[in-house]
Short mmCIF file of C-alpha atoms in Angstrom, two decimals:
data_model
loop_
_atom_site.label_atom_id
_atom_site.label_comp_id
_atom_site.label_asym_id
_atom_site.label_seq_id
_atom_site.Cartn_x
_atom_site.Cartn_y
_atom_site.Cartn_z
CA SER A 273 1.09 -3.37 1.63
CA GLN A 274 -0.25 -0.79 4.07
CA GLN A 275 -3.79 -1.18 5.32
CA GLY A 276 -4.24 2.08 7.18
CA GLU A 277 -3.85 5.56 5.85
CA GLU A 278 -3.46 8.52 8.18
CA ASP A 279 -4.68 11.99 7.45
CA PRO A 280 -3.23 14.58 7.47
CA GLN A 281 0.32 13.56 6.54
CA ALA A 282 1.66 16.46 8.59
CA LEU A 283 0.14 18.76 11.19
CA SER A 284 1.53 21.82 12.98
CA ILE A 285 -0.37 23.38 15.87
CA GLN A 286 0.30 25.76 18.73
CA GLU A 287 1.09 24.34 22.15
CA GLY A 288 -2.10 24.01 24.15
CA GLU A 289 -4.33 23.38 21.13
CA ASN A 290 -5.96 20.05 20.37
CA ALA A 291 -4.61 17.79 17.60
CA THR A 292 -6.81 15.43 15.62
CA MET A 293 -5.48 12.72 13.35
CA ASN A 294 -7.56 10.34 11.26
CA CYS A 295 -6.99 6.83 10.00
CA SER A 296 -8.89 4.99 7.29
CA TYR A 297 -8.51 1.31 6.53
CA LYS A 298 -9.76 -1.13 3.94
CA THR A 299 -10.74 -4.50 5.42
CA SER A 300 -12.55 -5.65 8.56
CA ILE A 301 -10.47 -5.66 11.72
CA ASN A 302 -10.32 -7.19 15.19
CA ASN A 303 -8.80 -4.07 16.70
CA LEU A 304 -7.02 -0.86 15.81
CA GLN A 305 -4.01 0.52 17.63
CA TRP A 306 -2.28 3.89 17.73
CA TYR A 307 1.47 4.23 18.19
CA ARG A 308 3.80 7.19 18.60
CA GLN A 309 7.35 7.38 17.24
CA ASN A 310 9.87 10.01 18.20
CA SER A 311 12.59 10.74 15.65
CA GLY A 312 15.17 7.94 15.49
CA ARG A 313 13.39 5.83 18.08
CA GLY A 314 11.12 2.82 18.17
CA LEU A 315 7.33 2.95 18.37
CA VAL A 316 5.47 3.37 21.63
CA HIS A 317 2.02 1.85 22.00
CA LEU A 318 -0.60 4.45 22.96
CA ILE A 319 -4.01 2.85 22.88
CA LEU A 320 -5.90 -0.17 21.50
CA ILE A 321 -9.56 -0.09 20.55
CA ARG A 322 -11.45 -3.28 19.75
CA SER A 323 -13.88 -3.58 16.86
CA ASN A 324 -16.87 -3.67 19.23
CA GLU A 325 -15.81 -0.44 20.97
CA ARG A 326 -16.63 3.04 19.72
CA GLU A 327 -14.57 5.29 21.95
CA LYS A 328 -11.68 4.97 24.36
CA HIS A 329 -9.80 7.41 26.56
CA SER A 330 -6.32 7.38 28.05
CA GLY A 331 -5.15 10.54 29.77
CA ARG A 332 -5.13 13.31 27.15
CA LEU A 333 -5.83 10.83 24.37
CA ARG A 334 -9.24 10.04 22.93
CA VAL A 335 -9.70 7.46 20.21
CA THR A 336 -12.87 6.77 18.25
CA LEU A 337 -13.63 3.92 15.90
CA ASP A 338 -16.34 3.79 13.26
CA THR A 339 -16.33 0.32 11.71
CA SER A 340 -19.11 1.21 9.26
CA LYS A 341 -16.88 3.91 7.76
CA LYS A 342 -13.68 1.93 8.41
CA SER A 343 -12.12 4.91 10.12
CA SER A 344 -10.60 5.96 13.43
CA SER A 345 -9.50 9.24 14.93
CA LEU A 346 -6.94 10.12 17.57
CA LEU A 347 -7.45 13.33 19.54
CA ILE A 348 -4.67 14.74 21.71
CA THR A 349 -5.99 17.48 23.98
CA ALA A 350 -3.97 20.36 25.41
CA SER A 351 -0.93 19.53 23.29
CA ARG A 352 2.59 19.86 24.67
CA ALA A 353 5.99 20.22 23.03
CA ALA A 354 6.74 16.61 24.02
CA ASP A 355 3.84 15.46 21.81
CA THR A 356 5.91 16.32 18.72
CA ALA A 357 6.31 12.95 17.00
CA SER A 358 4.92 10.74 14.24
CA TYR A 359 1.67 8.94 14.99
CA PHE A 360 0.72 5.67 13.32
CA CYS A 361 -2.46 3.67 13.27
CA ALA A 362 -2.12 -0.09 12.97
CA THR A 363 -4.87 -2.56 12.18
CA ASP A 364 -5.14 -6.13 13.43
CA ARG A 365 -7.18 -8.31 11.08
CA GLY A 366 -6.85 -11.37 13.29
CA ASP A 367 -4.09 -12.93 11.17
CA ASP A 368 -1.41 -12.55 13.83
CA LYS A 369 0.19 -9.40 12.48
CA ILE A 370 -0.60 -5.71 12.52
CA ILE A 371 -0.38 -3.45 9.49
CA PHE A 372 0.78 0.14 9.89
CA GLY A 373 -0.19 3.24 7.97
CA LYS A 374 2.27 5.87 6.76
CA GLY A 375 1.75 8.07 9.78
CA THR A 376 0.97 11.68 10.64
CA ARG A 377 3.92 13.91 11.57
CA LEU A 378 2.77 16.20 14.37
CA HIS A 379 4.73 19.32 15.24
CA ILE A 380 3.82 21.33 18.32
CA LEU A 381 4.86 24.97 18.03
CA PRO A 382 5.96 26.78 21.21
CA ASP B 84 12.36 -2.62 33.64
CA THR B 85 14.25 -3.76 30.56
CA GLY B 86 12.50 -3.18 27.29
CA VAL B 87 13.30 -4.57 23.86
CA SER B 88 16.98 -4.16 23.05
CA GLN B 89 18.44 -4.06 19.55
CA ASN B 90 22.08 -4.13 18.53
CA PRO B 91 23.80 -2.50 16.86
CA ARG B 92 21.96 0.83 16.72
CA HIS B 93 23.69 1.75 13.48
CA LYS B 94 25.38 -0.35 10.81
CA ILE B 95 27.21 1.00 7.78
CA THR B 96 28.44 -1.53 5.27
CA LYS B 97 29.43 -1.85 1.64
CA ARG B 98 27.10 -3.31 -0.92
CA GLY B 99 27.51 -7.07 -1.17
CA GLN B 100 28.50 -7.60 2.45
CA ASN B 101 26.51 -9.67 4.93
CA VAL B 102 25.06 -8.09 8.07
CA THR B 103 23.43 -9.51 11.18
CA PHE B 104 21.23 -7.72 13.69
CA ARG B 105 20.25 -8.90 17.14
CA CYS B 106 17.06 -8.38 19.11
CA ASP B 107 16.57 -9.18 22.79
CA PRO B 108 12.84 -9.13 23.59
CA ILE B 109 11.19 -8.55 26.95
CA SER B 110 11.97 -11.74 28.82
CA GLU B 111 8.50 -13.24 29.28
CA HIS B 112 7.27 -12.35 25.80
CA ASN B 113 6.53 -15.30 23.52
CA ARG B 114 6.01 -13.33 20.33
CA LEU B 115 8.79 -11.57 18.46
CA TYR B 116 8.34 -9.50 15.30
CA TRP B 117 10.68 -7.95 12.75
CA TYR B 118 9.75 -4.87 10.71
CA ARG B 119 11.48 -2.68 8.17
CA GLN B 120 10.86 1.06 8.06
CA THR B 121 12.01 3.47 5.36
CA LEU B 122 11.94 7.25 5.61
CA GLY B 123 8.46 8.71 5.73
CA GLN B 124 6.77 5.31 5.87
CA GLY B 125 5.26 3.16 8.56
CA PRO B 126 6.88 -0.09 9.63
CA GLU B 127 6.40 -2.98 7.20
CA PHE B 128 6.01 -6.48 8.60
CA LEU B 129 8.82 -8.90 7.76
CA THR B 130 8.37 -11.97 9.94
CA TYR B 131 7.38 -13.15 13.39
CA PHE B 132 8.08 -15.93 15.87
CA GLN B 133 5.98 -17.71 18.45
CA ASN B 134 8.68 -18.89 20.84
CA GLU B 135 11.29 -20.49 18.55
CA ALA B 136 8.91 -21.21 15.66
CA GLN B 137 8.93 -18.81 12.71
CA LEU B 138 5.25 -18.65 11.78
CA GLU B 139 5.08 -16.24 8.87
CA LYS B 140 7.36 -14.46 6.45
CA SER B 141 6.41 -11.49 4.31
CA ARG B 142 7.02 -11.45 0.57
CA LEU B 143 9.38 -8.57 1.39
CA LEU B 144 11.68 -11.14 2.96
CA SER B 145 13.66 -12.33 -0.05
CA ASP B 146 15.91 -15.39 0.09
CA ARG B 147 18.76 -13.08 1.08
CA PHE B 148 17.06 -12.53 4.43
CA SER B 149 16.97 -15.08 7.22
CA ALA B 150 15.75 -14.81 10.77
CA GLU B 151 16.22 -17.13 13.70
CA ARG B 152 15.11 -17.30 17.29
CA PRO B 153 17.03 -20.16 18.90
CA LYS B 154 15.56 -21.37 22.19
CA GLY B 155 12.78 -18.82 21.88
CA SER B 156 14.82 -16.03 23.44
CA PHE B 157 16.81 -13.49 21.39
CA SER B 158 16.48 -13.29 17.63
CA THR B 159 18.84 -12.50 14.79
CA LEU B 160 18.07 -11.10 11.35
CA GLU B 161 20.72 -11.69 8.70
CA ILE B 162 20.89 -10.05 5.30
CA GLN B 163 23.25 -11.62 2.80
CA ARG B 164 24.75 -9.83 -0.21
CA THR B 165 23.30 -6.49 0.83
CA GLU B 166 21.87 -4.14 -1.81
CA GLN B 167 21.25 -0.39 -1.82
CA GLY B 168 17.55 -1.00 -1.35
CA ASP B 169 18.20 -2.72 1.96
CA SER B 170 19.03 0.64 3.56
CA ALA B 171 16.34 1.15 6.20
CA MET B 172 15.58 1.00 9.89
CA TYR B 173 15.03 -2.56 11.08
CA LEU B 174 12.71 -2.70 14.07
CA CYS B 175 12.07 -5.55 16.45
CA ALA B 176 9.02 -5.86 18.68
CA SER B 177 7.79 -8.38 21.22
CA SER B 178 4.49 -9.15 22.88
CA LEU B 179 3.16 -11.56 25.46
CA ASP B 180 0.72 -13.03 22.97
CA SER B 181 -1.25 -12.02 19.88
CA TYR B 182 -3.83 -10.13 21.96
CA GLN B 183 -1.36 -7.80 23.66
CA PRO B 184 0.24 -4.63 22.25
CA GLN B 185 3.71 -4.89 20.81
CA HIS B 186 6.71 -3.30 22.51
CA PHE B 187 9.33 -1.97 20.14
CA GLY B 188 13.06 -1.60 20.34
CA ASP B 189 14.80 1.51 19.02
CA GLY B 190 15.84 -0.27 15.85
CA THR B 191 19.01 -0.82 13.86
CA ARG B 192 19.62 1.73 11.13
CA LEU B 193 21.34 0.08 8.15
CA SER B 194 23.16 2.17 5.58
CA ILE B 195 24.53 0.53 2.45
CA LEU B 196 27.37 2.39 0.76
#
């Protein structure tokens, strides 16, 4: 079963705009991770945020975590064509495996 | 820098045949994971290894599926008597330990005719 659920399912924006994706989950977690997947390829780890952290940055990526609402957001600033991909959140409940959501398909328009 | 390698990249086979996939993890990684991903879905956990020990198997892993990791290095995933529903992308990932992010291979896409 899938723990996380991303919203929206699909998102199209103009190059240069910011993209925001959200993830909601059901049970308490140790950490939450975001991954990117280009079509036909494996997943690439983007960022990990622990349950005691509220915000984390990595380059053009900003991730927030609200454990009281069981939700996280991924913000990509100044989007580029190369950001076109599917983005997945994955939750680690401390039971040695991570559970992925269904993903948000992001399309950057030229 | 060699990442996680999976072979073959694509496998087409007739229903009822057996198939085997191979995963070569990053060399110093102790953990190895197998996932299945269908179109429009996120990866679903199948099983994982700590070195050569298989520590957990998902309910998705029926008795037709078997995974091994001899000597704690590469791993194989075998599906016996394949069914139409087995068509999917099979992803392998490895990590140094349970606290580190997982590194994924590009997967093996299985198509059952």
